[in-house]
Amino acid sequence: MATSTPSSAIETVFRSCPTCEASCGLRVDIDRVTRSVIRIEGDARDPRSQGYLCPKAYAMKEIYEDPERLKTPLRKNADGSWTEIEWDEAMELATSRLLEIKEKHGANANGYYIGNPTGHNVGAQLYLLPLMNGLGTERSFSAATMDQFPQNVALHTMIGDPWMFPIPDIQRTEFFVCMGGNPLVSQGSLMSAPNAKKRLTAILDRGGRVVTIDPRRTETAEIASEHLFIKPGSDAYFLLSVCHVLFDEGLVAPGRLADVTDGLDRIEEIATTYTPESVEAATGIAPETTRQLVRDFCAVRGAWYGRIGLCTQEFGTLASWLVYVVNILTGRLDAEGGMMFPRSATGRSEAGRPAEAFQFGRYRTALTGIPEIAGQLPCGLLAEEMEESSAGDKRMRGFISTMGNPVLSAPNGERLAAALDELDFMLSLDIYLNETSRHADLIMPSTVQLEHENYDFLFETTSVQNFSRWSPRLFEPDDDQRDQWRIYCEIGARLAGAPSWEIVDDLMVKGMLGMMVGPDTPCPDVTAEEAFEQLQDDHGPMRMIECMIRVGPYGDKFDDRAEGLNLRKLRAADQGIDLGELSAGRLPDAMPLDRIELCPDYLIADLSRLEAALEERSRADRLVLVGRRQMRNMNSWLHNLPALAKGPNRCTLLLHPVDAERLGIESGKFVRVRSRVGEIEVECSVTDEMMPGVVSLPHGYGHRLSGVRLSVAESKQPGACSNYLTDETVLDVPSGTHVANGIPVELTAA
Ligand SMILES: Nc1nc2c(c(=O)[nH]1)N[C@H]1C(S)=C(S)[C@@H](COP(=O)(O)OP(=O)(O)OC[C@H]3O[C@@H](n4cnc5c(=O)[nH]c(N)nc54)[C@H](O)[C@@H]3O)O[C@H]1N2
Ligand SMILES: Nc1nc2c(c(=O)[nH]1)N[C@H]1C(S)=C(S)[C@@H](COP(=O)(O)OP(=O)(O)OC[C@H]3O[C@@H](n4cnc5c(=O)[nH]c(N)nc54)[C@H](O)[C@@H]3O)O[C@H]1N2
Ligand code: SF4
Ligand SMILES: [Mo]
């Protein structure tokens, strides 16, 4: 809870930073009278971040203070100007238009896109359900298909839970292989690790090794023991050759999990032909390097990890799957120092969960017939779903974009921008008038980070150390601002014809309790009614969190006098609750399937596509584009903050001196980059940190479009949009994830 210093008006409040996955602990000095943030520091007492913070910690303050941040709903007038309107009018407008479309053209004539900050806001996550139920549409798109979806698909088919991610035990590992991730900058993804630099350096300090495998010698590579360049999109070939060496040299040792794993023979057979020699031309990795790496990895406790560079590529699902396969073959899954499973306080990886069947192909996109996969359609196909010329009468006419900026972050943003203008009605749930929301008929902003409570709901399942953390609201919002959860709940209630959002909210909590307490549950002695009466809050996401943590593995089981965790204790814990190191031995009990399926048929079916591409991949004359993340960015949306936007242009294209010379390009000069779908101009930087034949450009820039209110971004870091080059038709087939890494491009001096 907030602790105040009695002699001054200044109060120190502790909370976690919600901007990236790391969820660092912060100490924030605030003045409640002027409602201003005076200072933000890393909290040395936080058990996970131990005082660490990055420049983006100030984003919380600057977003809160940003004069261009929206606080009131905005309605677009016929002449394109905007008028501020009251919430009731906005709700009425949004829901009547969406319902009209639904009645005239069916539920599927509406659709939605869910963006990244959702994962950082517990209310937004928990209340998507009433919104989605209210819409009742199959047209569901999200940032997942530009992100981790291949991992979801691999896990769903292998262990039965798409969200039970194995996380590297970097606290104890002696050998960390990092493919397609740059934790020094991202602070770890599906490996939430504040101060990744310190943690990775500690591996080296205890005599271990860190090996990075990436087409760029990244910031992480700079501190690693070794770096291997790999050609973009070739990781599945390389990982199959790793499996080949494991079998060939008798290094396969699945250990404890062998008894519960099916498919060991099958992977041996698959890997037979993938010798390190046969894939060398495609990967660029010398056979002896592969063999030695495999031997060294097997000699100690290692963790083999892959992240976004392995997901958003042409063979993303195979590459992500093979990372898990390598860990299983070497006995490193669910073992100390290997890849482990966090145990969240909200109980989402406890034994006895039913396995949700993996489904796909129940419906398809209108033009290209791409199948839905586990309820998702590829986000880059939003445009073809909206265009009359592509989808005809079946087109999407009503659209909600929430907490996302797909014009910059999804593939072929230029095509999407044009398609958005064909819609009958578009609602943007966003705090800025930006590249995407400028197309809306109505924008509804929400409170921002400092103005609402939070709970690290997603990242307690991806953290390298178990923890449970609640964060307080620091300031009451001005005027009549609404929290994101309440906006969802209210739109959902109105669309469903419910009497009020409060009733919908109560029903959700009661429904949840009905399954959580009572006979045959971990809380047999409490009834749902009794539990409901005990809840601390009248409404909102913390009621659901309270239910989950009280019933969860560390919970008090709705017994106030018991030792266990409850919301009251959590709210009193300035640094959250440290739940200790990750522990081994969670499989098979904690997974929904009885046995691990090492070679799911669904994934194996994609091997023929991989095989067929080997020759093309082995060509030496390809020039391809990959992405890169930077410390002061968070995808597309922190560029309007002066503290983060300052400094030289960061939207630069990195290329190797050999390529620069061949193409007559110099550092500091602008170059035209062309792909099948688009063309942009960017400043170049020539550096041998790139692999020859590969160029690197960050995403999330391109703040030069008319009609936006982002004056800082526009003047300080406009950049150009790398996703105008991303071809929306090229997919990782089994997951429907887009290929943002390994895009064929041509360069010419501008
Ligand atoms: N080329 C390329 N493209 C990529 C990637 C890549 O590596 N390369 N990465 C992909 C990945 S991993 C991701 S996650 C996506 C991210 O892409 P998106 O999901 O589209 O998210 P952002 O671009 O971060 O945009 C976030 C939006 O949310 C708004 N916002 C922030 N906070 C709030 C809030 O509290 N309430 C409301 N209502 N709105 C808020 C911001 O103003 C902004 O418009 O980008 C993907 N795109
Ligand atoms: N500062 C900062 N932190 C962030 C974000 C941010 O925008 N800024 N975004 C957050 C989000 S939404 C996410 S999803 C995470 C992502 O977290 P990370 O996965 O760590 O993200 P990147 O830094 O993009 O690292 C991807 C790496 O893959 C490499 N790569 C590209 N193609 C290939 C390939 O074919 N094979 C291999 N082996 N490597 C390849 C790239 O060169 C790059 O170094 O970061 C999160 N943290
Ligand atoms: S690393 Fe991430 S969580 Fe930590 S201060 Fe920076 S943005 Fe916030
Ligand atoms: Mo992401």
PDB file of N, CA and C and ligand atoms in Angstrom, residues 21 116 120 143-144 146-148 189 307-308 629 634-635 699, ligand 4:
ATOM      1  N   GLU A  21       7.251  -6.501 -20.692  1.00  0.00           N
ATOM      2  CA  GLU A  21       6.989  -7.733 -19.954  1.00  0.00           C
ATOM      3  C   GLU A  21       7.731  -7.826 -18.628  1.00  0.00           C
ATOM      4  N   ASN A 116      -1.433  -4.894 -28.473  1.00  0.00           N
ATOM      5  CA  ASN A 116      -0.476  -5.335 -27.457  1.00  0.00           C
ATOM      6  C   ASN A 116      -0.689  -4.814 -26.032  1.00  0.00           C
ATOM      7  N   HIS A 120      -0.848  -5.847 -20.933  1.00  0.00           N
ATOM      8  CA  HIS A 120      -0.218  -5.111 -19.841  1.00  0.00           C
ATOM      9  C   HIS A 120      -1.248  -4.465 -18.923  1.00  0.00           C
ATOM     10  N   ALA A 143      -2.721  -8.817 -32.351  1.00  0.00           N
ATOM     11  CA  ALA A 143      -1.276  -8.744 -32.561  1.00  0.00           C
ATOM     12  C   ALA A 143      -0.617 -10.114 -32.441  1.00  0.00           C
ATOM     13  N   ALA A 144      -1.333 -11.115 -31.917  1.00  0.00           N
ATOM     14  CA  ALA A 144      -0.739 -12.456 -31.759  1.00  0.00           C
ATOM     15  C   ALA A 144      -0.178 -12.988 -33.074  1.00  0.00           C
ATOM     16  N   MET A 146       1.259 -11.428 -35.274  1.00  0.00           N
ATOM     17  CA  MET A 146       2.538 -10.788 -35.607  1.00  0.00           C
ATOM     18  C   MET A 146       3.491 -11.060 -34.445  1.00  0.00           C
ATOM     19  N   ASP A 147       3.183 -12.069 -33.644  1.00  0.00           N
ATOM     20  CA  ASP A 147       3.935 -12.243 -32.410  1.00  0.00           C
ATOM     21  C   ASP A 147       4.106 -13.731 -32.074  1.00  0.00           C
ATOM     22  N   GLN A 148       3.586 -14.162 -30.935  1.00  0.00           N
ATOM     23  CA  GLN A 148       3.903 -15.467 -30.360  1.00  0.00           C
ATOM     24  C   GLN A 148       3.008 -16.604 -30.820  1.00  0.00           C
ATOM     25  N   SER A 189      11.366 -11.732 -23.496  1.00  0.00           N
ATOM     26  CA  SER A 189       9.970 -11.904 -23.876  1.00  0.00           C
ATOM     27  C   SER A 189       9.663 -13.381 -23.761  1.00  0.00           C
ATOM     28  N   ARG A 307      12.752 -16.803 -29.690  1.00  0.00           N
ATOM     29  CA  ARG A 307      11.687 -15.816 -29.526  1.00  0.00           C
ATOM     30  C   ARG A 307      11.279 -15.211 -30.867  1.00  0.00           C
ATOM     31  N   ILE A 308      10.988 -13.920 -30.911  1.00  0.00           N
ATOM     32  CA  ILE A 308      10.175 -13.426 -32.022  1.00  0.00           C
ATOM     33  C   ILE A 308      10.811 -13.624 -33.399  1.00  0.00           C
ATOM     34  N   ARG A 629      14.347  -4.248 -32.229  1.00  0.00           N
ATOM     35  CA  ARG A 629      13.741  -3.440 -31.171  1.00  0.00           C
ATOM     36  C   ARG A 629      14.775  -2.551 -30.530  1.00  0.00           C
ATOM     37  N   MET A 634       8.373   1.281 -27.606  1.00  0.00           N
ATOM     38  CA  MET A 634       7.532   0.119 -27.330  1.00  0.00           C
ATOM     39  C   MET A 634       6.618   0.031 -28.531  1.00  0.00           C
ATOM     40  N   ASN A 635       6.981  -0.835 -29.430  1.00  0.00           N
ATOM     41  CA  ASN A 635       6.259  -0.940 -30.685  1.00  0.00           C
ATOM     42  C   ASN A 635       5.981   0.458 -31.236  1.00  0.00           C
ATOM     43  N   HIS A 699      10.412  -1.525 -36.306  1.00  0.00           N
ATOM     44  CA  HIS A 699       9.024  -1.282 -36.708  1.00  0.00           C
ATOM     45  C   HIS A 699       8.405  -0.233 -35.779  1.00  0.00           C
TER      46      HIS A 699
HETATM   47 MO    MO B   4       4.827  -8.389 -29.020  1.00  0.00          MO
END
